[in-house]
Amino acid sequence: MHNFNAGPSVLPEEVLQEASSAILNFNNSGLSVLETAHRTRPIIDVMEEARELVKELMMLDDDHEVVFLHGGATTQFMQVPMNLLRKKDIAAYADTGVWSSKAIREAGYFGKVEVVCSSKDRSYRYIPKNFALPHEAKYFHLTTNNTIYGTQWHQIPDVSVPLVADMSSDILSVQRNFNQFGLIYAGLQKNMGCAGASVVIVNRKWLEKTPVNISPIMDYRNHIREHSMLNTPPVFALYVSLLTLRWLKARGGISAIEKMNRQKAALLYAEVDRNSLFTNRVDVADRSLMNVTFELTDESLTADFTQFTTERRIYGIAGHRSAGGFRASLYNALPLSSVEVLVEAMRDYEKRVQAK
Ligand code: PMP
């Protein structure tokens, strides 16, 4: 199958093979990874290696801590402001779609939120460029890749307050100076494994300056201190993540995968632009490398095109339910050959429609 789903999404074949054999017999222990005690060396090693690989691949400095937490990115919409804001504090947010809006709503429970820019006026099909931040803001939050609309911040704004980023749908896919961020979070189920957990990368020095009194299980500082084992971690999801991180390292890391990702996206955008049946409504400069959205100019062909692509084992290209149209997600593990199959299907479909 050619899996273009937005998440959960395609995983490397080797990762699936190894994960499935570890379900039966983990590290030749005679036990499944699912039934191994978490506070034992083999699982502690999984967690340590996963953390170290995130640090290595993202070239993080010693101030940045990596923690793995239960729940998805949506939980982080809440946990981030809970850890960083007191009631009178201001947090600045960029509104670039449904996921940012949800993050904004959650932050409102903990502090004052100022939405400093929004692309809502054009259905979130661009990244806002001009905005000013309140200088007293505790942080500025942005969603680096907007999974639903297919937009991406290709340039991270240079701002005077700490940056907080939801990188759920482009983590590990493109080179950035990750040390410039105060906090980064992402659900694991796109470029980093399967659903069930999130990674949070936080500047410890900055975090230590925020004396917010919260429930211990929500407090990042406790998770850092306990090496993501404050309670039973989602062991299997973290094991799949470790295998995915090893796979990425073996392929040359972020810079190598970024080259491949650019090649895949360029191929598909070129076809969307060339093909008379399709359009893409995103400002060209803001097009996402991870989620390519496109629409049929004649919407009545939707069911027919879907059937046509399904016959070619193309899976998961329906657009998000709130946006419609189509969306092909080109995460790290999606091979170039799958994009070639989709592009060929679009070409052949155009010929078929024109021949009618
Ligand atoms: N942020 C972004 C950018 C996303 O794409 C998603 C899910 N697609 C979420 C947050 C929500 O993630 P989760 O379902 O893991 O809570």
JSON list of C-alpha atoms in Angstrom, two decimals, residues 74-169:
[
{"chain": "A", "resi": 74, "resn": "THR", "atom": "CA", "xyz": [-3.52, 17.80, 22.42]},
{"chain": "A", "resi": 75, "resn": "THR", "atom": "CA", "xyz": [-2.50, 17.03, 25.99]},
{"chain": "A", "resi": 76, "resn": "GLN", "atom": "CA", "xyz": [0.49, 19.31, 25.45]},
{"chain": "A", "resi": 77, "resn": "PHE", "atom": "CA", "xyz": [-1.84, 22.15, 24.38]},
{"chain": "A", "resi": 78, "resn": "MET", "atom": "CA", "xyz": [-2.85, 22.09, 28.06]},
{"chain": "A", "resi": 79, "resn": "GLN", "atom": "CA", "xyz": [0.35, 20.96, 29.78]},
{"chain": "A", "resi": 80, "resn": "VAL", "atom": "CA", "xyz": [2.55, 23.65, 28.18]},
{"chain": "A", "resi": 81, "resn": "PRO", "atom": "CA", "xyz": [0.62, 26.66, 29.56]},
{"chain": "A", "resi": 82, "resn": "MET", "atom": "CA", "xyz": [-0.03, 24.81, 32.82]},
{"chain": "A", "resi": 83, "resn": "ASN", "atom": "CA", "xyz": [3.74, 24.61, 33.34]},
{"chain": "A", "resi": 84, "resn": "LEU", "atom": "CA", "xyz": [4.68, 28.01, 32.00]},
{"chain": "A", "resi": 85, "resn": "LEU", "atom": "CA", "xyz": [1.93, 30.48, 32.87]},
{"chain": "A", "resi": 86, "resn": "ARG", "atom": "CA", "xyz": [0.50, 32.02, 35.99]},
{"chain": "A", "resi": 87, "resn": "LYS", "atom": "CA", "xyz": [-2.94, 33.63, 35.83]},
{"chain": "A", "resi": 88, "resn": "LYS", "atom": "CA", "xyz": [-1.62, 37.15, 35.13]},
{"chain": "A", "resi": 89, "resn": "ASP", "atom": "CA", "xyz": [1.02, 36.11, 32.62]},
{"chain": "A", "resi": 90, "resn": "ILE", "atom": "CA", "xyz": [0.62, 36.80, 28.92]},
{"chain": "A", "resi": 91, "resn": "ALA", "atom": "CA", "xyz": [1.35, 34.23, 26.23]},
{"chain": "A", "resi": 92, "resn": "ALA", "atom": "CA", "xyz": [1.45, 35.13, 22.53]},
{"chain": "A", "resi": 93, "resn": "TYR", "atom": "CA", "xyz": [0.07, 32.69, 19.99]},
{"chain": "A", "resi": 94, "resn": "ALA", "atom": "CA", "xyz": [-0.01, 32.52, 16.19]},
{"chain": "A", "resi": 95, "resn": "ASP", "atom": "CA", "xyz": [-3.32, 31.22, 14.87]},
{"chain": "A", "resi": 96, "resn": "THR", "atom": "CA", "xyz": [-2.58, 29.14, 11.77]},
{"chain": "A", "resi": 97, "resn": "GLY", "atom": "CA", "xyz": [-5.38, 26.62, 11.94]},
{"chain": "A", "resi": 98, "resn": "VAL", "atom": "CA", "xyz": [-7.46, 24.21, 13.96]},
{"chain": "A", "resi": 99, "resn": "TRP", "atom": "CA", "xyz": [-4.53, 22.84, 15.98]},
{"chain": "A", "resi": 100, "resn": "SER", "atom": "CA", "xyz": [-3.24, 26.30, 16.92]},
{"chain": "A", "resi": 101, "resn": "SER", "atom": "CA", "xyz": [-6.79, 27.35, 17.83]},
{"chain": "A", "resi": 102, "resn": "LYS", "atom": "CA", "xyz": [-7.08, 24.40, 20.17]},
{"chain": "A", "resi": 103, "resn": "ALA", "atom": "CA", "xyz": [-3.74, 25.31, 21.76]},
{"chain": "A", "resi": 104, "resn": "ILE", "atom": "CA", "xyz": [-4.98, 28.90, 22.17]},
{"chain": "A", "resi": 105, "resn": "ARG", "atom": "CA", "xyz": [-8.18, 27.77, 23.86]},
{"chain": "A", "resi": 106, "resn": "GLU", "atom": "CA", "xyz": [-6.28, 25.60, 26.35]},
{"chain": "A", "resi": 107, "resn": "ALA", "atom": "CA", "xyz": [-3.81, 28.38, 27.22]},
{"chain": "A", "resi": 108, "resn": "GLY", "atom": "CA", "xyz": [-6.76, 30.58, 28.17]},
{"chain": "A", "resi": 109, "resn": "TYR", "atom": "CA", "xyz": [-7.39, 28.36, 31.20]},
{"chain": "A", "resi": 110, "resn": "PHE", "atom": "CA", "xyz": [-3.99, 29.25, 32.66]},
{"chain": "A", "resi": 111, "resn": "GLY", "atom": "CA", "xyz": [-3.12, 32.80, 31.65]},
{"chain": "A", "resi": 112, "resn": "LYS", "atom": "CA", "xyz": [-3.87, 35.68, 29.32]},
{"chain": "A", "resi": 113, "resn": "VAL", "atom": "CA", "xyz": [-3.58, 34.81, 25.65]},
{"chain": "A", "resi": 114, "resn": "GLU", "atom": "CA", "xyz": [-2.81, 37.30, 22.95]},
{"chain": "A", "resi": 115, "resn": "VAL", "atom": "CA", "xyz": [-3.35, 36.06, 19.40]},
{"chain": "A", "resi": 116, "resn": "VAL", "atom": "CA", "xyz": [-0.73, 38.15, 17.60]},
{"chain": "A", "resi": 117, "resn": "CYS", "atom": "CA", "xyz": [-1.45, 36.96, 14.07]},
{"chain": "A", "resi": 118, "resn": "SER", "atom": "CA", "xyz": [-3.89, 34.77, 12.21]},
{"chain": "A", "resi": 119, "resn": "SER", "atom": "CA", "xyz": [-4.34, 33.41, 8.71]},
{"chain": "A", "resi": 120, "resn": "LYS", "atom": "CA", "xyz": [-8.02, 32.65, 9.29]},
{"chain": "A", "resi": 121, "resn": "ASP", "atom": "CA", "xyz": [-9.05, 35.38, 6.80]},
{"chain": "A", "resi": 122, "resn": "ARG", "atom": "CA", "xyz": [-7.91, 33.17, 3.91]},
{"chain": "A", "resi": 123, "resn": "SER", "atom": "CA", "xyz": [-8.96, 29.81, 5.34]},
{"chain": "A", "resi": 124, "resn": "TYR", "atom": "CA", "xyz": [-5.48, 29.29, 6.80]},
{"chain": "A", "resi": 125, "resn": "ARG", "atom": "CA", "xyz": [-3.85, 28.93, 3.39]},
{"chain": "A", "resi": 126, "resn": "TYR", "atom": "CA", "xyz": [-0.79, 31.03, 4.26]},
{"chain": "A", "resi": 127, "resn": "ILE", "atom": "CA", "xyz": [1.62, 31.80, 7.09]},
{"chain": "A", "resi": 128, "resn": "PRO", "atom": "CA", "xyz": [1.26, 35.28, 8.61]},
{"chain": "A", "resi": 129, "resn": "LYS", "atom": "CA", "xyz": [4.36, 37.44, 8.13]},
{"chain": "A", "resi": 130, "resn": "ASN", "atom": "CA", "xyz": [3.92, 40.71, 9.99]},
{"chain": "A", "resi": 131, "resn": "PHE", "atom": "CA", "xyz": [3.12, 40.81, 13.64]},
{"chain": "A", "resi": 132, "resn": "ALA", "atom": "CA", "xyz": [4.30, 42.35, 16.89]},
{"chain": "A", "resi": 133, "resn": "LEU", "atom": "CA", "xyz": [4.69, 40.56, 20.19]},
{"chain": "A", "resi": 134, "resn": "PRO", "atom": "CA", "xyz": [3.94, 42.05, 23.61]},
{"chain": "A", "resi": 135, "resn": "HIS", "atom": "CA", "xyz": [7.43, 42.36, 25.12]},
{"chain": "A", "resi": 136, "resn": "GLU", "atom": "CA", "xyz": [6.25, 40.94, 28.43]},
{"chain": "A", "resi": 137, "resn": "ALA", "atom": "CA", "xyz": [4.92, 37.74, 26.83]},
{"chain": "A", "resi": 138, "resn": "LYS", "atom": "CA", "xyz": [6.23, 34.60, 28.57]},
{"chain": "A", "resi": 139, "resn": "TYR", "atom": "CA", "xyz": [6.51, 32.84, 25.23]},
{"chain": "A", "resi": 140, "resn": "PHE", "atom": "CA", "xyz": [5.40, 32.85, 21.60]},
{"chain": "A", "resi": 141, "resn": "HIS", "atom": "CA", "xyz": [3.67, 29.69, 20.40]},
{"chain": "A", "resi": 142, "resn": "LEU", "atom": "CA", "xyz": [3.55, 28.56, 16.80]},
{"chain": "A", "resi": 143, "resn": "THR", "atom": "CA", "xyz": [2.55, 25.41, 14.95]},
{"chain": "A", "resi": 144, "resn": "THR", "atom": "CA", "xyz": [5.49, 24.82, 12.60]},
{"chain": "A", "resi": 145, "resn": "ASN", "atom": "CA", "xyz": [3.53, 22.68, 10.17]},
{"chain": "A", "resi": 146, "resn": "ASN", "atom": "CA", "xyz": [-0.22, 22.94, 9.69]},
{"chain": "A", "resi": 147, "resn": "THR", "atom": "CA", "xyz": [-1.21, 19.39, 8.89]},
{"chain": "A", "resi": 148, "resn": "ILE", "atom": "CA", "xyz": [-4.74, 20.17, 7.74]},
{"chain": "A", "resi": 149, "resn": "TYR", "atom": "CA", "xyz": [-4.07, 23.05, 5.31]},
{"chain": "A", "resi": 150, "resn": "GLY", "atom": "CA", "xyz": [-0.58, 22.13, 4.12]},
{"chain": "A", "resi": 151, "resn": "THR", "atom": "CA", "xyz": [1.26, 25.25, 5.30]},
{"chain": "A", "resi": 152, "resn": "GLN", "atom": "CA", "xyz": [4.63, 25.40, 7.03]},
{"chain": "A", "resi": 153, "resn": "TRP", "atom": "CA", "xyz": [6.80, 28.04, 8.70]},
{"chain": "A", "resi": 154, "resn": "HIS", "atom": "CA", "xyz": [9.90, 27.81, 6.50]},
{"chain": "A", "resi": 155, "resn": "GLN", "atom": "CA", "xyz": [11.47, 30.62, 8.43]},
{"chain": "A", "resi": 156, "resn": "ILE", "atom": "CA", "xyz": [11.16, 30.60, 12.17]},
{"chain": "A", "resi": 157, "resn": "PRO", "atom": "CA", "xyz": [10.65, 34.23, 13.23]},
{"chain": "A", "resi": 158, "resn": "ASP", "atom": "CA", "xyz": [13.41, 35.82, 15.21]},
{"chain": "A", "resi": 159, "resn": "VAL", "atom": "CA", "xyz": [11.61, 37.01, 18.34]},
{"chain": "A", "resi": 160, "resn": "SER", "atom": "CA", "xyz": [12.68, 38.42, 21.68]},
{"chain": "A", "resi": 161, "resn": "VAL", "atom": "CA", "xyz": [10.66, 36.02, 23.84]},
{"chain": "A", "resi": 162, "resn": "PRO", "atom": "CA", "xyz": [11.11, 32.23, 24.18]},
{"chain": "A", "resi": 163, "resn": "LEU", "atom": "CA", "xyz": [9.67, 30.19, 21.32]},
{"chain": "A", "resi": 164, "resn": "VAL", "atom": "CA", "xyz": [7.31, 27.29, 21.94]},
{"chain": "A", "resi": 165, "resn": "ALA", "atom": "CA", "xyz": [6.47, 25.09, 18.98]},
{"chain": "A", "resi": 166, "resn": "ASP", "atom": "CA", "xyz": [4.05, 22.33, 18.15]},
{"chain": "A", "resi": 167, "resn": "MET", "atom": "CA", "xyz": [6.15, 20.29, 15.69]},
{"chain": "A", "resi": 168, "resn": "SER", "atom": "CA", "xyz": [3.81, 17.31, 15.59]},
{"chain": "A", "resi": 169, "resn": "SER", "atom": "CA", "xyz": [3.77, 17.03, 11.83]}
]
